[in-house]
Short mmCIF file of C-alpha atoms and ligand atoms in Angstrom, two decimals:
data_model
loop_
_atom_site.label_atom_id
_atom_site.label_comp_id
_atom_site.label_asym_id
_atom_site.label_seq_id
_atom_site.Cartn_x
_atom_site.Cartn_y
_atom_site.Cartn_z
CA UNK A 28 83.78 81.92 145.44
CA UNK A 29 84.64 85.56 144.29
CA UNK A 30 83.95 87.29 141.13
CA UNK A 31 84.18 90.69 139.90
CA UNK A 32 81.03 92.42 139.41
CA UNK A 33 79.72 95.71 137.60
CA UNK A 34 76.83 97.30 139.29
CA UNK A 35 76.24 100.01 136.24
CA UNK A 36 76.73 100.28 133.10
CA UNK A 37 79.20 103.86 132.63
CA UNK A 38 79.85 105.80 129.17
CA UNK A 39 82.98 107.22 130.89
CA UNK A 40 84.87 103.93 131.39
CA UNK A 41 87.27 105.24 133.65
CA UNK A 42 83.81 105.36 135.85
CA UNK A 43 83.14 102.29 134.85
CA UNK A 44 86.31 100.22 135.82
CA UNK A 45 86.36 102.19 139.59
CA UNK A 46 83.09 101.04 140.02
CA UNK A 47 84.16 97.23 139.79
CA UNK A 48 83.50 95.39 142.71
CA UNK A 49 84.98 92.27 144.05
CA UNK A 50 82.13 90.10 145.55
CA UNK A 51 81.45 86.84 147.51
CA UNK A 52 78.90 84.63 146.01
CA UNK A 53 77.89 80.66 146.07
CA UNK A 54 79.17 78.36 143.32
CA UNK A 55 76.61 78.02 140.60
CA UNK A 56 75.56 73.99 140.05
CA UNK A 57 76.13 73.31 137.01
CA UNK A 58 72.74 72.00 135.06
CA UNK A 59 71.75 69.24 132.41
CA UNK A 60 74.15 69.71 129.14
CA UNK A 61 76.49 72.81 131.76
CA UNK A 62 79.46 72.16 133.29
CA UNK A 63 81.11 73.85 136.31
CA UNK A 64 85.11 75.38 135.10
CA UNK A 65 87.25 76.35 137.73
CA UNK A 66 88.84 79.47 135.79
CA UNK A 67 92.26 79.99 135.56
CA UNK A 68 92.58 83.33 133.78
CA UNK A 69 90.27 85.37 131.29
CA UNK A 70 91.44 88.39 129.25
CA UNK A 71 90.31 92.23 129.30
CA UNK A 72 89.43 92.61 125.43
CA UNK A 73 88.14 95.62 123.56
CA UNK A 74 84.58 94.03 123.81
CA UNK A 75 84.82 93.88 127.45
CA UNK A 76 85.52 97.83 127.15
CA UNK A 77 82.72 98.50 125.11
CA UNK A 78 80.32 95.89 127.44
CA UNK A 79 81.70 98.26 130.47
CA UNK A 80 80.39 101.22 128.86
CA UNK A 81 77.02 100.02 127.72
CA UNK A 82 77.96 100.06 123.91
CA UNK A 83 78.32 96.43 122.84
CA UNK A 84 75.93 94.33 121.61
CA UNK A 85 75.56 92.18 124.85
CA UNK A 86 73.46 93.73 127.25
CA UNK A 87 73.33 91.69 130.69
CA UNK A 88 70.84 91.81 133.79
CA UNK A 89 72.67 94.29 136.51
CA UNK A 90 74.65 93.94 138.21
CA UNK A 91 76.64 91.79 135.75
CA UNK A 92 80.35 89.93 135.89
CA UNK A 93 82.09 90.82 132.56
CA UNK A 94 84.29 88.89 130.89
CA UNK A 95 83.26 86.94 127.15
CA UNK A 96 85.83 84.55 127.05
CA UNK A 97 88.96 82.74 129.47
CA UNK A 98 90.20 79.31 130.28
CA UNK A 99 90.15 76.67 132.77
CA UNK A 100 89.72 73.21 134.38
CA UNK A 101 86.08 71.45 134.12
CA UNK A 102 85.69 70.18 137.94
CA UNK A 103 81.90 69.46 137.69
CA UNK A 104 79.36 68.29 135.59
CA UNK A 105 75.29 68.02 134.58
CA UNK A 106 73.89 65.51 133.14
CA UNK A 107 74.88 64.80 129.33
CA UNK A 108 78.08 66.62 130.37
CA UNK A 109 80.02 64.11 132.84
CA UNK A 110 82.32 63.54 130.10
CA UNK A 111 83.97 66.62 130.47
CA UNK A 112 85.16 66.72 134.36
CA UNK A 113 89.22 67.02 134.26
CA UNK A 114 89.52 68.34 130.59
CA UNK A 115 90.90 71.76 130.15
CA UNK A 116 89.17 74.04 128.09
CA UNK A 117 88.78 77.45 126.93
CA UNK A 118 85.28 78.93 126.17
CA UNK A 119 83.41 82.04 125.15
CA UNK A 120 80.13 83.11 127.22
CA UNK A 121 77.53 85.44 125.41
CA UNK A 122 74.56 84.94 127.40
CA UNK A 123 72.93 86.47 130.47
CA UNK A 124 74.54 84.96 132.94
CA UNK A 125 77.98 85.51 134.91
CA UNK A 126 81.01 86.22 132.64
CA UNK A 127 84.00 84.77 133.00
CA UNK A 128 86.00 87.45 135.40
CA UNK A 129 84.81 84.95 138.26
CA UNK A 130 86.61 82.17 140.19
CA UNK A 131 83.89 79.90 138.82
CA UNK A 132 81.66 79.58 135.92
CA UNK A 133 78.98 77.46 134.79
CA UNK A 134 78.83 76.71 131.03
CA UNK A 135 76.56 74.94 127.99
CA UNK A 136 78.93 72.58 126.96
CA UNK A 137 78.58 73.69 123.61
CA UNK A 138 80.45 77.05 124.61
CA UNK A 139 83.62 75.14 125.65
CA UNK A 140 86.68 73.81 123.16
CA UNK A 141 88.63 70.83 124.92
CA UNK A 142 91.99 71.47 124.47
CA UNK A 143 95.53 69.83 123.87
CA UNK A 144 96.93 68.76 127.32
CA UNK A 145 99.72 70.69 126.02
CA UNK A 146 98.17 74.05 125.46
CA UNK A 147 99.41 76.83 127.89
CA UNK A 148 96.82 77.77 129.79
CA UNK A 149 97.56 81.89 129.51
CA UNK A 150 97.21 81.35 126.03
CA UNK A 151 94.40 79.32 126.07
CA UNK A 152 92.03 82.26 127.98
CA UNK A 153 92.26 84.27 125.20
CA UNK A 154 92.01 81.44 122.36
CA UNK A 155 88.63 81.52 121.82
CA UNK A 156 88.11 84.70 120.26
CA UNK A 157 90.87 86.57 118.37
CA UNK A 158 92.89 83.68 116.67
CA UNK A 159 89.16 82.44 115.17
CA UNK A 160 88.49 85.95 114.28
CA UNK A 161 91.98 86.42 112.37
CA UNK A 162 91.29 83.16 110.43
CA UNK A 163 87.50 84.08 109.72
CA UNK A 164 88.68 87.36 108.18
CA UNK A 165 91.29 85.58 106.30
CA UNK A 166 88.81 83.06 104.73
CA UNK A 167 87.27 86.26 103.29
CA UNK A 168 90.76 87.24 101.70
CA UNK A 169 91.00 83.67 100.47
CA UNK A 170 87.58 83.57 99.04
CA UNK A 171 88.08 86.50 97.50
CA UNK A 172 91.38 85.78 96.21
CA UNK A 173 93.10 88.94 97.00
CA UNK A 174 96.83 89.64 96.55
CA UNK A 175 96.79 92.73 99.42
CA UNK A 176 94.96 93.24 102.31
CA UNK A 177 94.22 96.91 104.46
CA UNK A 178 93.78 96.42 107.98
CA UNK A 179 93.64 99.26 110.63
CA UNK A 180 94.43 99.33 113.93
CA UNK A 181 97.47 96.87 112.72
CA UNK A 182 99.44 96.93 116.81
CA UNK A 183 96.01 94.86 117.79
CA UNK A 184 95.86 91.07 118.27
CA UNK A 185 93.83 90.42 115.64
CA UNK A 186 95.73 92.52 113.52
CA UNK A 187 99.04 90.36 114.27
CA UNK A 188 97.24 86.69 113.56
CA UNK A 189 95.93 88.28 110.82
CA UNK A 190 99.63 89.40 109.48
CA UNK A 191 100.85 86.26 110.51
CA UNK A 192 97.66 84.11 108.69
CA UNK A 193 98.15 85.94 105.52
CA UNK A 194 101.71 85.77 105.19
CA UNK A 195 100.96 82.07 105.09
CA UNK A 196 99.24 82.41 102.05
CA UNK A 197 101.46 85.05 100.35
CA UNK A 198 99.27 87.82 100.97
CA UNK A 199 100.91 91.28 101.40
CA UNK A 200 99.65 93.48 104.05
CA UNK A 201 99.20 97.24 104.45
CA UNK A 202 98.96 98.12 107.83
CA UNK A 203 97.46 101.53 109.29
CA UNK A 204 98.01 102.21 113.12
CA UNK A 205 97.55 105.32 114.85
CA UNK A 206 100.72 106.24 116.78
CA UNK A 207 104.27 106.51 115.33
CA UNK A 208 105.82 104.06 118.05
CA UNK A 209 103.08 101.34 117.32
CA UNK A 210 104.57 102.03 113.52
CA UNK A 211 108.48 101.67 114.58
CA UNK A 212 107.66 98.70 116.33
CA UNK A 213 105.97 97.03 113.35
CA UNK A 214 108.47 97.79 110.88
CA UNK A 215 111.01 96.65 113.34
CA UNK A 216 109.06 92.96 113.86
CA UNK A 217 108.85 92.64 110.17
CA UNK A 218 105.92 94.42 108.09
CA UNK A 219 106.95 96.18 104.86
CA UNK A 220 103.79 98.59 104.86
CA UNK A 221 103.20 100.33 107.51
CA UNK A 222 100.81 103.95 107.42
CA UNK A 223 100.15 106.18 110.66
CA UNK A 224 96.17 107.01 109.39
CA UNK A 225 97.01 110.86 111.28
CA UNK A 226 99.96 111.93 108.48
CA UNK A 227 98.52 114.55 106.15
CA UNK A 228 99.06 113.10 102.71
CA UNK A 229 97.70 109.11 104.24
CA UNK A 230 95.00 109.10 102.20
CA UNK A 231 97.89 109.93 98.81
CA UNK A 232 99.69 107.31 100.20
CA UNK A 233 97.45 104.70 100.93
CA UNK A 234 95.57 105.43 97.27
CA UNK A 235 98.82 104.51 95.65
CA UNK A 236 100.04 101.66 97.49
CA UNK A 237 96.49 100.17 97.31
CA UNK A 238 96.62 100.64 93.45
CA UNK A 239 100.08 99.47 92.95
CA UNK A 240 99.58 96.30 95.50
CA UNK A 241 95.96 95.51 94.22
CA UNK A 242 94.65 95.85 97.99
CA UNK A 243 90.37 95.54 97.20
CA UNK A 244 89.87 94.25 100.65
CA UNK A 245 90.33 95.83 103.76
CA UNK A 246 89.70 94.94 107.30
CA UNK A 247 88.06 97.54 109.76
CA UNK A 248 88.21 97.24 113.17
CA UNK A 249 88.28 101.38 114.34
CA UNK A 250 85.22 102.98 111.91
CA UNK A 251 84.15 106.89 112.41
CA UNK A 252 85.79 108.84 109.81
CA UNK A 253 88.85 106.51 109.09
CA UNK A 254 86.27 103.86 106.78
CA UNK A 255 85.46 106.41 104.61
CA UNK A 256 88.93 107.28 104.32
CA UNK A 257 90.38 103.63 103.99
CA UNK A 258 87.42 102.78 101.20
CA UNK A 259 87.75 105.92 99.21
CA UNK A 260 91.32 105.59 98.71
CA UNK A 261 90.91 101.86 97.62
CA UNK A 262 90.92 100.92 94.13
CA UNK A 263 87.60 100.22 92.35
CA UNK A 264 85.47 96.94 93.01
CA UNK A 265 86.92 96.73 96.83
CA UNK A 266 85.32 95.97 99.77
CA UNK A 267 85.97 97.02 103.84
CA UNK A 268 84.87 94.85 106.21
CA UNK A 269 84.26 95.99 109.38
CA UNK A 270 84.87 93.79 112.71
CA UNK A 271 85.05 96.60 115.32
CA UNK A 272 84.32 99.97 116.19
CA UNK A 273 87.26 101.30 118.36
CA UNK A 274 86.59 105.00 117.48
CA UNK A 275 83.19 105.02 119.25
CA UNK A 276 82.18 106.80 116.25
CA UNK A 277 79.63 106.31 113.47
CA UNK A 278 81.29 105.00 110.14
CA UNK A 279 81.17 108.35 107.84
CA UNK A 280 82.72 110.02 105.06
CA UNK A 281 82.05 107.44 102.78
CA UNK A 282 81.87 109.00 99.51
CA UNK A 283 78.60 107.89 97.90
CA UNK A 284 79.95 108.07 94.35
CA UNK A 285 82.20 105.25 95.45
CA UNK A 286 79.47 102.76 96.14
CA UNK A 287 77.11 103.70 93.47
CA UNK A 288 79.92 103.42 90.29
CA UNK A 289 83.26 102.19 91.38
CA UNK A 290 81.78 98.91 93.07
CA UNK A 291 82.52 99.30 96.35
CA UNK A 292 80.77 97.73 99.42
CA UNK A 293 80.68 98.31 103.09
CA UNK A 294 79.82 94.63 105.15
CA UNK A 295 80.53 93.57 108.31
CA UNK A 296 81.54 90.76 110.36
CA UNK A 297 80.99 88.90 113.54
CA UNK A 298 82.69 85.45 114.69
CA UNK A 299 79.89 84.44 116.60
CA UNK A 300 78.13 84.28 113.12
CA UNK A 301 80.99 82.90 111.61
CA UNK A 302 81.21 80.14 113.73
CA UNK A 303 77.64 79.20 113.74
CA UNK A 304 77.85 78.98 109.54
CA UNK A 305 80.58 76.29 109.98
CA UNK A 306 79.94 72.44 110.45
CA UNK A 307 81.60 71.50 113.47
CA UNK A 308 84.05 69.48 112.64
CA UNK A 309 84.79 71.78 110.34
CA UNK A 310 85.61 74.03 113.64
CA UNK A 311 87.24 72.05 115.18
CA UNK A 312 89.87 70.66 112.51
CA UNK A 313 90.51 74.40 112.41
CA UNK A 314 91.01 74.61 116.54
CA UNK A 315 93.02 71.54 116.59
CA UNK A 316 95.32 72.88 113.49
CA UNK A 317 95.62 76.24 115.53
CA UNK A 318 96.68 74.52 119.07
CA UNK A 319 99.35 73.24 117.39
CA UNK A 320 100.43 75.97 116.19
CA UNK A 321 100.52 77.84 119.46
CA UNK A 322 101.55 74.62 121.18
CA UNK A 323 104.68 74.79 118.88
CA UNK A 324 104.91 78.88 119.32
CA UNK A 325 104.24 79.64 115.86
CA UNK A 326 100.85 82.05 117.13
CA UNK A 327 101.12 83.76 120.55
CA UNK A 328 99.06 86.07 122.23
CA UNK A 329 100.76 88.94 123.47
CA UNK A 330 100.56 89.22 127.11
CA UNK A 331 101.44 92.56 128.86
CA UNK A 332 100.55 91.62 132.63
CA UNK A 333 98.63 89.55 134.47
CA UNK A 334 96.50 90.73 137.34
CA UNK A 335 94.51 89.09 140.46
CA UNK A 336 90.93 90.17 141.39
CA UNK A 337 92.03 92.72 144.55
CA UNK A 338 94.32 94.79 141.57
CA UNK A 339 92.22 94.61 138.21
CA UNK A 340 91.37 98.55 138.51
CA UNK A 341 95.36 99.36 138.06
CA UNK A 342 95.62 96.27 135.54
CA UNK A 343 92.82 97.74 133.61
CA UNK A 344 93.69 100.85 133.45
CA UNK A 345 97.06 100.07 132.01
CA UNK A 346 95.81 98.12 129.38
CA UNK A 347 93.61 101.22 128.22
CA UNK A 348 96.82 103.26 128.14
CA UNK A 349 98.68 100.67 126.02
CA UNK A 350 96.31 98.16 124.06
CA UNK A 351 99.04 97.40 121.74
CA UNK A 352 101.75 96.29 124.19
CA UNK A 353 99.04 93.01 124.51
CA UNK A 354 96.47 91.40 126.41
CA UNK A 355 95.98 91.62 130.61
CA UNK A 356 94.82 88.22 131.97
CA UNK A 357 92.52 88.55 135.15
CA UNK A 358 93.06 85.85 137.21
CA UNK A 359 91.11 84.87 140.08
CA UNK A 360 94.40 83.66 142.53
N1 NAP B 19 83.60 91.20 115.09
C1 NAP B 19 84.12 90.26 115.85
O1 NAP B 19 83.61 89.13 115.89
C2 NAP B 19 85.32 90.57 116.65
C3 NAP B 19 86.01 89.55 117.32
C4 NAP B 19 87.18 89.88 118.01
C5 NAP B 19 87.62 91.19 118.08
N2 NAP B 19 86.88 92.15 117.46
C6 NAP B 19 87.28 93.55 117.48
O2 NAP B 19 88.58 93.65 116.96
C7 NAP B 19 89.16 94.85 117.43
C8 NAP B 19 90.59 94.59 117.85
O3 NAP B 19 90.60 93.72 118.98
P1 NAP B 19 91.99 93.22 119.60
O4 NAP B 19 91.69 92.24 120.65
O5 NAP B 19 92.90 92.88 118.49
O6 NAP B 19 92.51 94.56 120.27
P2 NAP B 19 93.80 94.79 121.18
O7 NAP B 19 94.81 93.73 120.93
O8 NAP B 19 93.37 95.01 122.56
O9 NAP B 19 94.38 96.12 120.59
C9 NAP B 19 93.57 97.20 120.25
C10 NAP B 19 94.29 97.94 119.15
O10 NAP B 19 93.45 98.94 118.64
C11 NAP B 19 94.11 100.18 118.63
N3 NAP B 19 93.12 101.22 118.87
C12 NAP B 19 92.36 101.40 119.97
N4 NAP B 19 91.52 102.43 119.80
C13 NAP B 19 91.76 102.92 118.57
C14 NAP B 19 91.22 104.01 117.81
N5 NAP B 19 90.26 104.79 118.31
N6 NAP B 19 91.73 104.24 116.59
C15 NAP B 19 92.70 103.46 116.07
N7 NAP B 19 93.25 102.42 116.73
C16 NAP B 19 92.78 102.16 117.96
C17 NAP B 19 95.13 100.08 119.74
O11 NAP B 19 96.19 100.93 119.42
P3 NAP B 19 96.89 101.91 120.48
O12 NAP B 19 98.06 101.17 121.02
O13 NAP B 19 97.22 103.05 119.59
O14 NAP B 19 95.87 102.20 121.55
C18 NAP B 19 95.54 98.61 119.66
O15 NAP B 19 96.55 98.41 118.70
C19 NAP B 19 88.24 95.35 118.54
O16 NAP B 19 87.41 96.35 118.03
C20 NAP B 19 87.41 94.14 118.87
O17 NAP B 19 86.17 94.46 119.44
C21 NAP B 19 85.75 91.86 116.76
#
């Protein structure tokens, strides 16, 4: 089989994505409790970026496949896992081992979702991570009851389901991107309150709109400087949660007098976490409820190109130049 492979970890990433190699290896048996997925595509995320560059919180052995999450066909089994041969499935892969930019992969089967025969397989490699993320963050709106939310980096894929989540529950959105055609393009699809974080009076703005919409939660996936901006304009008693850290820069410029007698709180989040604190059927009455709503093209990933193995340096590089315009699926035909 073939899979891509990354000998070094590189800060630079354009470094990093030259150095990919495509390699021959044997198919991996699967063991008790694994299965063996044929893969039929897996997205380039921003975590895959970050793993590239040595600056996400998964650190694998080198040289190292990347990839954290995809879809595919089950076409052999373990023990405890026969079950499973024929089903599609998507599936997420955190651990030491290959990623899932390979033709093959062998998974726990507790890493997998079986999915609707009817699921589009495209869609399906990049189920896994962003649509639970959107609805994780959105539980946090709900149990806080908020009217508004504040999310950055608002062209993002997670920034859309979460949009699209929220306006299911008649929460308003304010939405801060970073370039003035990511802006057009939202107000043109729809959203009522869009603010480019780089205009001089954004912070003005944002401090009013957050007052008059009652915005106390916002939902950070960029950090450096643009946290403490977000949480300083927001009213008192709010809270930013941050889910990402696009910038590549520390979160600063919080002001202190903020936390200590307006109420306000910094947290974080992380779906793997999330996941883990819910029962599973919990999960997967929420999976099932959200394959039907991409089976019925309510939710859709954006996809901006698809790209085989031999051409992933010119498919990644696009998507660096454009994250907004969607997701690139490496596939392994
Ligand atoms: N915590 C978790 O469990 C979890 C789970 C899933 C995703 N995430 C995080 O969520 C974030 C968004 O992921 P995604 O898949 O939605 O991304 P995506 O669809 O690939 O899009 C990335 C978006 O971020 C914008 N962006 C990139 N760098 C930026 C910067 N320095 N400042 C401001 N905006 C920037 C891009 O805008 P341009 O078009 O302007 O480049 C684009 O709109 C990532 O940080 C990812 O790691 C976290």
């Amino acid at each position: 089989m073939r899979k891509i492979v990354l000998p070094d970890y590189k800060k630079n990433i354009l470094r990093a994505i030259l150095s990919l190699q495509v390699v021959e290896s044997e198919i991996p048996k699967p063991a008790k409790n694994e299965v063996l997925v044929k893969v039929h595509a897996a997205p380039c995320n921003p975590s895959d970026i970050a793993f590239m560059e040595g600056g996400y919180n998964i650190v694998k052995t080198l040289p190292a496949v990347p990839g954290l999450e995809g879809s595919g066909i089950v076409v052999d089994a373990g023990e405890g896992a026969e079950n499973l041969i024929d089903e599609k499935v998507c599936f997420f892969s955190q651990d030491d081992r290959d990623g899932t930019w390979s033709e093959y992969i062998c998974l726990n089967k507790k890493n997998l979702v079986v999915l609707d025969g009817q699921m589009d397989m495209d869609q399906a490699a990049c189920f896994s991570i962003n649509p639970f993320t959107a609805r994780g963050l959105l539980d946090i709106a709900l149990l806080h009851s908020v009217p508004c939310i504040i999310q950055n980096a608002a062209g993002g894929q997670v920034a859309a389901f979460v949009r699209q989540m929220a306006e299911e529950h008649n929460i308003k959105v304010i939405d801060i991107v970073r370039k003035k055609e990511s802006a057009d393009q939202l107000k043109k699809a729809g959203a009522k309150y869009v603010l480019l974080e780089h205009d001089q009076d954004f912070e003005e703005k944002l401090m009013k709109l957050s007052a008059k919409l009652e915005a106390t939660l916002a939902l950070d996936a960029v950090g450096g400087e643009l946290t403490g901006k977000i949480l300083n304009a927001m009213p008192e008693g709010s809270e930013i949660v941050i889910y990402g850290g696009l910038s590549n820069q520390p979160v600063s410029g919080i002001n202190p007098l903020g936390l200590i007698f307006k109420d306000k709180i910094v947290s974080g989040f992380n779906l793997a976490d999330w996941r883990e604190m819910l029962d599973d059927d919990y999960f997967d009455e929420i999976s099932k409820a959200m394959q039907a709503r991409f089976i019925d093209n309510t939710y859709k990933t954006r996809i901006q190109s698809k790209t085989d193995f031999d051409h992933i340096t010119s498919g990644l590089t696009n998507y660096l130049r454009q994250m907004s315009a969607g997701k690139i699926l490496i596939s392994p035909k």
